[in-house]
Short mmCIF file of C-alpha atoms in Angstrom, two decimals:
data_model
loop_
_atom_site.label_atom_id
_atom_site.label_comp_id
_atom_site.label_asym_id
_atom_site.label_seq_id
_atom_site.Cartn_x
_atom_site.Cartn_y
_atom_site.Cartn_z
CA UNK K 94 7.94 5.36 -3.07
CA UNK K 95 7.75 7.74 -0.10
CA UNK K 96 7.40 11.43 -0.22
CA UNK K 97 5.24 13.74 0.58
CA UNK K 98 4.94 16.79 -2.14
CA UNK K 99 3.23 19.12 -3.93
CA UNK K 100 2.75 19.11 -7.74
CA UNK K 101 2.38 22.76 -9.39
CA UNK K 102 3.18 24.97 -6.59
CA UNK K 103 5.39 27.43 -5.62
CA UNK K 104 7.66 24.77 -4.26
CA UNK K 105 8.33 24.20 -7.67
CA UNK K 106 8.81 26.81 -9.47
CA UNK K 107 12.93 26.86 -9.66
CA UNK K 108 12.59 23.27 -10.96
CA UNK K 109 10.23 24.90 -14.17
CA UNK K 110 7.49 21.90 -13.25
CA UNK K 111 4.37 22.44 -14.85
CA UNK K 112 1.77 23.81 -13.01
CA UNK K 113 -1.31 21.68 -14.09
CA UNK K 114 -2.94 24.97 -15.65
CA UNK K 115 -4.31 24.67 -19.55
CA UNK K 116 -1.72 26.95 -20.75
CA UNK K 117 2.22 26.96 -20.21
CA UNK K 118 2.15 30.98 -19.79
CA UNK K 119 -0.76 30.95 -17.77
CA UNK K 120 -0.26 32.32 -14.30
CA UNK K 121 1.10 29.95 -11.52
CA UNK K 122 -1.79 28.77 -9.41
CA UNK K 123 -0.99 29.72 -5.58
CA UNK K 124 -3.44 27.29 -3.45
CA UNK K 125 -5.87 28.97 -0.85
CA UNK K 126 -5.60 28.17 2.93
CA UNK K 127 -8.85 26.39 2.63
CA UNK K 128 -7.80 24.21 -0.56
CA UNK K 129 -4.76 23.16 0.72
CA UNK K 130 -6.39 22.08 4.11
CA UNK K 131 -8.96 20.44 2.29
CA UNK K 132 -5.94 18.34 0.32
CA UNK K 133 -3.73 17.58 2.64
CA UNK K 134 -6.89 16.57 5.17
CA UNK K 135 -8.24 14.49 2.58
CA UNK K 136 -4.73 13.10 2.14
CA UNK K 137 -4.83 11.97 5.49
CA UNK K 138 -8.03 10.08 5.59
CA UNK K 139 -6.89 8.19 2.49
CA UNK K 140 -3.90 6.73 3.89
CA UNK K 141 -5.92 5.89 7.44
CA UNK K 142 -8.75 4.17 5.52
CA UNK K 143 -6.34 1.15 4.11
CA UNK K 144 -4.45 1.05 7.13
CA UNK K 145 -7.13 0.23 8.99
CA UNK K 146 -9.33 -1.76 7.11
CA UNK K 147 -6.12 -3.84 5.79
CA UNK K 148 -4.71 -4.26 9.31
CA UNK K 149 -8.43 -5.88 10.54
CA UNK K 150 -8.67 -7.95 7.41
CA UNK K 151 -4.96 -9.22 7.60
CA UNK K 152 -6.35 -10.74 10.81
CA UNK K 153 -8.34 -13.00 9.25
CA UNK K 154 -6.36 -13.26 6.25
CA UNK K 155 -3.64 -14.68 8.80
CA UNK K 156 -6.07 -17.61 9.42
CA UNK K 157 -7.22 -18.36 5.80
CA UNK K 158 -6.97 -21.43 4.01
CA UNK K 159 -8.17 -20.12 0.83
CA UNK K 160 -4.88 -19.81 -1.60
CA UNK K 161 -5.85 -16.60 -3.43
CA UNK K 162 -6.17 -14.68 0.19
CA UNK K 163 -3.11 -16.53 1.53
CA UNK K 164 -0.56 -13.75 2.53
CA UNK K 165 3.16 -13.23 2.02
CA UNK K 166 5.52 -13.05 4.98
CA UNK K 167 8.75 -11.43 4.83
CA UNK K 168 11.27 -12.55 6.37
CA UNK K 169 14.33 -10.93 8.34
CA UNK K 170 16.60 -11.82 4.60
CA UNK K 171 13.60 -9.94 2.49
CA UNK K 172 13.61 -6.96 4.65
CA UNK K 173 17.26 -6.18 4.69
CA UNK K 174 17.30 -6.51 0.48
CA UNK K 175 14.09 -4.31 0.15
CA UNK K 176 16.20 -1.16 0.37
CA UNK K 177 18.63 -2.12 -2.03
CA UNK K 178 15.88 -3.83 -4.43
CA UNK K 179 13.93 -0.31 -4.57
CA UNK K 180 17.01 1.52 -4.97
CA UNK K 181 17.35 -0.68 -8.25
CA UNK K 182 14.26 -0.25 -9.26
CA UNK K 183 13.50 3.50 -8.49
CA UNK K 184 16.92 4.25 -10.30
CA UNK K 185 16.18 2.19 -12.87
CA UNK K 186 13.23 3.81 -13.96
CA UNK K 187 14.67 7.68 -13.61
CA UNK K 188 17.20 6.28 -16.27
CA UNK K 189 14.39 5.29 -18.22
CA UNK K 190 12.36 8.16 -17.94
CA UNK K 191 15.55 10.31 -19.29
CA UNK K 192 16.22 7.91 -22.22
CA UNK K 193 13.05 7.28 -23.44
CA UNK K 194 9.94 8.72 -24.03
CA UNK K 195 8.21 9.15 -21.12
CA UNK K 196 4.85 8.59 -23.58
CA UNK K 197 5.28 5.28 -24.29
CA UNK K 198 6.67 4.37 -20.88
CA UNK K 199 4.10 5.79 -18.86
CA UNK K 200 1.57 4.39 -22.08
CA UNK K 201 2.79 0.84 -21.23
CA UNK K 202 2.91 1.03 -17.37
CA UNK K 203 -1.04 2.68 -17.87
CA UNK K 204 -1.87 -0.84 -19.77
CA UNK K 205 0.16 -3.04 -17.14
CA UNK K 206 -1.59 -1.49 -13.92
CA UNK K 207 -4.92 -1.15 -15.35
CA UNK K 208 -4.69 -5.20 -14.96
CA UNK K 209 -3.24 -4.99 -11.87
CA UNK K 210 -6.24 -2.19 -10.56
CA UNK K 211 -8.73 -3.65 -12.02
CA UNK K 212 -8.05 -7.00 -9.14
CA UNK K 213 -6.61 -4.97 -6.59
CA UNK K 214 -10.20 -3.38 -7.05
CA UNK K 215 -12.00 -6.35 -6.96
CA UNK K 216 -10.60 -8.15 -4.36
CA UNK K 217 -11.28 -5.46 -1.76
CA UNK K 218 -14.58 -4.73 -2.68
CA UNK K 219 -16.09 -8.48 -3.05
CA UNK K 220 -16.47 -8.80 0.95
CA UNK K 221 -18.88 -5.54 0.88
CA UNK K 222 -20.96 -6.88 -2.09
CA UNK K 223 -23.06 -9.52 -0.12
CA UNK K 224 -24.30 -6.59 1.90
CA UNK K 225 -25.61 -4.76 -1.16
CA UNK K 226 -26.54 -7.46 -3.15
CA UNK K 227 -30.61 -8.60 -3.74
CA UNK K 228 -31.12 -11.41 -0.92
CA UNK K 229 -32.56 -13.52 -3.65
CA UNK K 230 -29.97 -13.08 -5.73
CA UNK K 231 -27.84 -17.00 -5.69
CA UNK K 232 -24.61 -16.74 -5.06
CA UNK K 233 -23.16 -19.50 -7.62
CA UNK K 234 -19.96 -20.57 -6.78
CA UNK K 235 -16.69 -21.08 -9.85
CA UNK K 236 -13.62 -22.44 -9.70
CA UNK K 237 -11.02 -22.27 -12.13
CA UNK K 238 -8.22 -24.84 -12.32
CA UNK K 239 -5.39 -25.26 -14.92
CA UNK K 240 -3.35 -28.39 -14.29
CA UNK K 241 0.22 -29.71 -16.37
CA UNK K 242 0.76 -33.21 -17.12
CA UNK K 243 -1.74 -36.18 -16.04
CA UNK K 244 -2.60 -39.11 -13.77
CA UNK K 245 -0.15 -39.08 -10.85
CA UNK K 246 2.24 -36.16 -12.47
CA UNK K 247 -0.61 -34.00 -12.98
CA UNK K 248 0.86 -30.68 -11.19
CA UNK K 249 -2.43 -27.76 -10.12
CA UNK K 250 -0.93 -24.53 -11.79
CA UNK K 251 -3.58 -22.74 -11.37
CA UNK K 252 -6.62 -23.37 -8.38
CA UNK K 253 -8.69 -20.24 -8.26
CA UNK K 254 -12.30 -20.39 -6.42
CA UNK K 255 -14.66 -17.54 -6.97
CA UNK K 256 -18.46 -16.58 -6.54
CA UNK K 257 -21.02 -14.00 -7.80
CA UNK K 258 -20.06 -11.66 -5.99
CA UNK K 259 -17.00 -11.56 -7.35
CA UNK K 260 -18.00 -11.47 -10.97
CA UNK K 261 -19.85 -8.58 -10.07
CA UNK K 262 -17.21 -6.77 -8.05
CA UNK K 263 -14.60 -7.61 -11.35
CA UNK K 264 -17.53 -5.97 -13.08
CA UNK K 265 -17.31 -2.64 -11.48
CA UNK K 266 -13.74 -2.58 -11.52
CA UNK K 267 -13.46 -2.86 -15.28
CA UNK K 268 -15.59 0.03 -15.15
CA UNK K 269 -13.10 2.13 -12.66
CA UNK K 270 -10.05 0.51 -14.93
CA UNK K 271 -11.62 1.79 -18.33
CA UNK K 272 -12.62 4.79 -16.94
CA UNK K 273 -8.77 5.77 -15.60
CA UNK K 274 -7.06 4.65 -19.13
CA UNK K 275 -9.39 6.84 -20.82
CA UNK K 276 -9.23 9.72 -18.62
CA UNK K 277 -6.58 9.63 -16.29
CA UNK K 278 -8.37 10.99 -13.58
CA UNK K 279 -7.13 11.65 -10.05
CA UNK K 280 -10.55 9.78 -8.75
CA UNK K 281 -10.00 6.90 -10.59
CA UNK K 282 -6.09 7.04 -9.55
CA UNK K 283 -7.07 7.28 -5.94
CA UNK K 284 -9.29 4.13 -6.47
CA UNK K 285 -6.83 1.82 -7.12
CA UNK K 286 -4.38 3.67 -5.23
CA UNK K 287 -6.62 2.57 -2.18
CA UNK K 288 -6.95 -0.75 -3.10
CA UNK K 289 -3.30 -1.12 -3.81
CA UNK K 290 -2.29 0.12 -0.25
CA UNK K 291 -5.23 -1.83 1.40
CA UNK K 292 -4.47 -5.36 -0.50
CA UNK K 293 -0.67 -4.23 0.55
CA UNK K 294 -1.54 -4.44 4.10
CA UNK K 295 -3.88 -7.09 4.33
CA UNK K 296 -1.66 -8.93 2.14
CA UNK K 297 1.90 -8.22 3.21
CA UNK K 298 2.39 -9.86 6.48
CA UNK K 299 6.13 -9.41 8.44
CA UNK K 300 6.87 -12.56 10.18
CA UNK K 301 7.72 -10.57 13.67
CA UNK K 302 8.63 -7.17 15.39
CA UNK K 303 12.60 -7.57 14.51
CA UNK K 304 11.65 -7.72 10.66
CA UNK K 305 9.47 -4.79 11.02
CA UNK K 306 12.29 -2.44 12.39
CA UNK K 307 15.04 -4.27 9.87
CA UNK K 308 12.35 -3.16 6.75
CA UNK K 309 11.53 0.22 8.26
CA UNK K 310 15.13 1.11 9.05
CA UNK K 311 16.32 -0.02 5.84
CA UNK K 312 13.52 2.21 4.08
CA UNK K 313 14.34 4.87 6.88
CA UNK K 314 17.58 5.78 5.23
CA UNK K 315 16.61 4.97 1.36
CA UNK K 316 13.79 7.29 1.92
CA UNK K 317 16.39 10.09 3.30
CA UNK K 318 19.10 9.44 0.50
CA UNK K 319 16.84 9.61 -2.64
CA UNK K 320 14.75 12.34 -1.64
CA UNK K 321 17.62 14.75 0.24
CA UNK K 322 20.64 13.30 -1.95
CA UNK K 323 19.35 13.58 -5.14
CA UNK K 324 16.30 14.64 -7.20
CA UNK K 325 15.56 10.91 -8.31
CA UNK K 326 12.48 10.17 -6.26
CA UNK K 327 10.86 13.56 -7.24
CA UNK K 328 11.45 13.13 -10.72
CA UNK K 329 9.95 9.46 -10.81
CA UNK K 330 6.97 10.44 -8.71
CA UNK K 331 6.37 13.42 -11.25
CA UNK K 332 6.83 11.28 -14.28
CA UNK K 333 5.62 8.29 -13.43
CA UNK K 334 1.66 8.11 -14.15
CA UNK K 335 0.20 5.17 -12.47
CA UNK K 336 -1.82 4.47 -9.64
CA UNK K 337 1.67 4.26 -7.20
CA UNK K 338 0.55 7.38 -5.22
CA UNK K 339 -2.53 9.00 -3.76
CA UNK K 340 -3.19 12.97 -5.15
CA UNK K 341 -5.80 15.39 -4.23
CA UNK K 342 -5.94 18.60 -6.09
CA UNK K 343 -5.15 21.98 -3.94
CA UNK K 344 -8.01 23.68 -6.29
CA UNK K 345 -10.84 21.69 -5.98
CA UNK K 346 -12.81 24.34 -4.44
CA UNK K 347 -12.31 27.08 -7.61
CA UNK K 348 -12.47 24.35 -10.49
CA UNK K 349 -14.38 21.15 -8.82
CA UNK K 350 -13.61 17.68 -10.24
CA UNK K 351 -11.89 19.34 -13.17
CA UNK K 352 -8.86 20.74 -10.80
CA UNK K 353 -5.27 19.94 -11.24
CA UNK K 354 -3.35 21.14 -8.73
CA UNK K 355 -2.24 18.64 -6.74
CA UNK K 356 -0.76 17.49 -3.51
CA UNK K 357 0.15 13.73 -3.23
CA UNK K 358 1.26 10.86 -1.25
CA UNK K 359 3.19 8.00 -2.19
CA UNK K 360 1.76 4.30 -1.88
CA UNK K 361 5.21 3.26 0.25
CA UNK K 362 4.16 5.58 3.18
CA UNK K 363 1.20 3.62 3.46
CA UNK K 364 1.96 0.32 2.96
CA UNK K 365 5.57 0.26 4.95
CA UNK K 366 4.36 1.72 8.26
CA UNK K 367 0.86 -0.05 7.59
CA UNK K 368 1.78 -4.03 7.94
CA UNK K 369 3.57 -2.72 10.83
CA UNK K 370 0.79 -1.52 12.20
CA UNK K 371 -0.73 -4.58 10.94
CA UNK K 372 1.61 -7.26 12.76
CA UNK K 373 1.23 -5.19 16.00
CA UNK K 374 -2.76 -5.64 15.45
CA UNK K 375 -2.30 -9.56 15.22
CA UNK K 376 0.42 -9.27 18.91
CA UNK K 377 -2.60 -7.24 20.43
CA UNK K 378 -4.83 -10.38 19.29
CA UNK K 379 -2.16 -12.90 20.46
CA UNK K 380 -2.40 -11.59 23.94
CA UNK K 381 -6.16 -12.70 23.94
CA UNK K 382 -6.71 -9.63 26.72
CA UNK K 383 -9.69 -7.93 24.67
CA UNK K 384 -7.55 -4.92 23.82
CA UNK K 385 -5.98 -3.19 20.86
CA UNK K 386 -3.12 -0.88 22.67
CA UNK K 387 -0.22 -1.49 20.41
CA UNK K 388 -3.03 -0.95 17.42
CA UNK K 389 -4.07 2.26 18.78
CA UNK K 390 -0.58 3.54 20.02
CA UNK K 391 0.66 2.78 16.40
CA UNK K 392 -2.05 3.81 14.46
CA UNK K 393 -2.00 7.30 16.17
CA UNK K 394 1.50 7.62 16.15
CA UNK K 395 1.26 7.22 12.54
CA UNK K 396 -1.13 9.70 12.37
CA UNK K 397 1.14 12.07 14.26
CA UNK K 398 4.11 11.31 12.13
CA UNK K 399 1.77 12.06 8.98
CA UNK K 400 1.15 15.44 9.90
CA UNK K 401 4.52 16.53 11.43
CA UNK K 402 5.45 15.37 7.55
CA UNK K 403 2.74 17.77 6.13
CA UNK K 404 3.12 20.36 8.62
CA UNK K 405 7.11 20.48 7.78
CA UNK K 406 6.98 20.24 3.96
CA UNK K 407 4.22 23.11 4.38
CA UNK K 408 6.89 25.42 6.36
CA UNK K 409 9.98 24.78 4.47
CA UNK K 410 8.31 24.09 0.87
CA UNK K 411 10.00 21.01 -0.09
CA UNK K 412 9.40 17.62 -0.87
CA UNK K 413 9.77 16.14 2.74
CA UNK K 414 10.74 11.99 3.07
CA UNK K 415 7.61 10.44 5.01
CA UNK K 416 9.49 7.84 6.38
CA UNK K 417 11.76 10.07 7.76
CA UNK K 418 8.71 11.51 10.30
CA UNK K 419 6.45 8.13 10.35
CA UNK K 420 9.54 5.54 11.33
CA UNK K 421 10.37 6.91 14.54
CA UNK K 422 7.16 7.39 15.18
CA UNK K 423 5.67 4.14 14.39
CA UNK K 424 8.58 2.36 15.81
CA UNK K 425 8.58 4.28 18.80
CA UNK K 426 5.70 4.81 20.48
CA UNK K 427 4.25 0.77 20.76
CA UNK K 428 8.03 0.30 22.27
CA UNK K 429 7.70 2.87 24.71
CA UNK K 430 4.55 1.45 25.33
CA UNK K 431 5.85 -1.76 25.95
CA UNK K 432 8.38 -1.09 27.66
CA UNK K 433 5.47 0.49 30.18
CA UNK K 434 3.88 -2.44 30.35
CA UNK K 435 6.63 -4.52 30.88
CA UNK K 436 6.04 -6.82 27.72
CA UNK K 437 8.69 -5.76 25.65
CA UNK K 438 10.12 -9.17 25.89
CA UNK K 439 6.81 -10.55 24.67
CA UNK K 440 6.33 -8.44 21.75
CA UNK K 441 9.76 -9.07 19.96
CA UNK K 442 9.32 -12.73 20.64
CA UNK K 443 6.12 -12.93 18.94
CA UNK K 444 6.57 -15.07 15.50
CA UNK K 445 4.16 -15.67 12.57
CA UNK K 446 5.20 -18.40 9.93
CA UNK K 447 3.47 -18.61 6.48
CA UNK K 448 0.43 -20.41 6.17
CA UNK K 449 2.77 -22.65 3.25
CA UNK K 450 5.10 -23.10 5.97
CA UNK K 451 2.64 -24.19 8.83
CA UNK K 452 0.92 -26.71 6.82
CA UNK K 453 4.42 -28.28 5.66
CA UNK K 454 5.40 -28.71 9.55
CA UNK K 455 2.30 -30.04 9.87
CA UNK K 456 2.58 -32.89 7.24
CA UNK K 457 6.39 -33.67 8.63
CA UNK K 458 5.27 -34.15 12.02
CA UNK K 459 2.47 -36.13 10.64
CA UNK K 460 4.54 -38.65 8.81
CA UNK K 461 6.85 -38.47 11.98
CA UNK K 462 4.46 -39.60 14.01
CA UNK K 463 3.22 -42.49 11.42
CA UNK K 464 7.24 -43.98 11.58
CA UNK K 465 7.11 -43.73 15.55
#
């Protein structure tokens, strides 16, 4: 979930990893100074984009009555099991990976995210396609409901509502999903990578500031133990092919879209710190005062913790734990900064419930006040 690495250099050669070149006795591949600027630089602006974009959409998604962009809040409980749930499931599949063919694992994870990409995809590019979309063009609206049962037991399973646009944005990601289980290329990887992380923090909402530091500590000290204690995250990352992690080839500059040298990022150390970021976007709008300062402070802090990651894994030539860098910083700096301002107080009372739950107080204190 959360490392920073790179795949097929010298960092790897007393683990015997392949180094992405046609042939097994070819010569190892040592990256330029340029190419791995260029990679680790374009590593950065990957992770910003969906951190920012999600953060400003989970605004309004916050507000929306619409089920399919309704988000889910997690609570105090969900954040202190998240460690232990990954754990599970990140040592689950390095057993699996050792046991079985890693073919046929990785063949039906390809088949299970290519679903999951293809809306990921679609659901963060349908806002953009009314801007590029012929004026004259109509804009039919579909809904699709499945119900169970009839009369007064009929139960809605399913209530989804839907538009041209959205047809056509499904459209072109069917294209992108096709295009990565054919090829396996690191574009079409990064593509839903990005919508993964930006859906993650648009739709991933913590309910307040003390669930935020629960959820990062937690992941704090799983992302120490599994990179630093064992060789279990490394492996997974390595094996694992699926769209769980950002790459960007170190040799794009000798062998264009063909290279395959590559540095990457894991999904986790975008998402995690992101709907951080995220809740402290929604306090900054809270405070109705025009400004964005916790925003800012965290989104730059996460920017420094970012690179002190790179910079580190680039001087010691290891796999480095992002959260390890990006926690303290994210965490951090907005407190500091509150603390400043004297609203420290303010920001760890702040609360968000669940659209769900709002609407349920709603309809009790409605029927409450029809028996007064």
């Amino acid at each position: 979930m959360a490392d920073v690495q790179q795949q097929g250099s010298p960092l790897d050669a007393p683990n015997g990893t392949d180094t992405g070149t046609d042939s097994g006795t070819a010569a190892r591949f040592v990256a330029t100074a340029e190419g791995t600027a260029l990679a680790y630089g374009s590593l950065v602006l990957m992770a910003l984009l969906p951190i920012f974009f999600g953060a400003l959409r989970s605004v309004s998604t916050s507000k929306s009555k619409n089920s399919s962009d309704m988000p889910e809040t997690i609570t105090s409980r969900d954040a202190a099991r998240f460690p232990i749930i990954a754990s599970c499931t990140l040592f689950g599949l390095y057993l699996f990976f050792k046991i079985f063919s890693q073919e046929y694992i990785n063949l039906l994870l390809s088949m299970y995210f290519f679903v999951l990409g293809i809306l990921a995809l679609s659901h963060t590019l349908s806002p953009f396609m009314t801007r590029f979309l012929p004026a004259n063009l109509p804009n039919k609206q579909f809904q699709l409901l499945f119900t169970q049962g009839s009369g007064e037991n009929k139960e809605e399973i399913v209530n989804y509502e839907f538009d041209t646009k959205d047809l056509i944005s499904l459209g072109i990601s069917s294209v992108v999903g096709v295009w990565y289980i054919l090829k396996k290329h690191w574009v079409a990887n990064n593509l839903f990578g990005l919508a993964f992380a930006l859906n993650g923090v648009e739709l991933l909402h913590l309910n307040n500031v003390s669930t935020g530091c629960i959820l990062l500590g937690g992941l704090f000290v799983y992302d120490i133990f599994w990179v630093f204690g064992t060789n279990v995250m490394v492996t997974v990352a390595k094996s694992f092919e699926a769209p769980i992690k950002l790459v960007f080839p170190q040799d794009l500059l000798e062998r264009g879209l063909s290279a395959s040298n590559f540095a990457m990022l894991g999904l986790g150390d975008i998402v995690i710190p992101g709907i951080f970021i995220a809740l402290l976007l929604r306090f900054d709008v809270s405070l109705k005062k025009n400004t964005r300062t916790y925003f800012y402070t965290s989104f730059l802090a996460y920017i420094f913790g970012l690179g002190l990651t790179i910079f580190v894994m680039h001087t010691f030539k290891h796999a480095q734990p992002a959260l390890l860098y990006l926690v303290p910083a994210c965490v951090g700096f907005p407190v500091m900064v509150a603390l400043l301002k004297g609203e420290l107080t303010e920001m760890f009372r702040y609360e968000e419930t669940s659209p769900e739950l709002d609407a349920s107080n709603k309809e009790e204190k409605t029927e409450s006040d029809k028996d007064k």
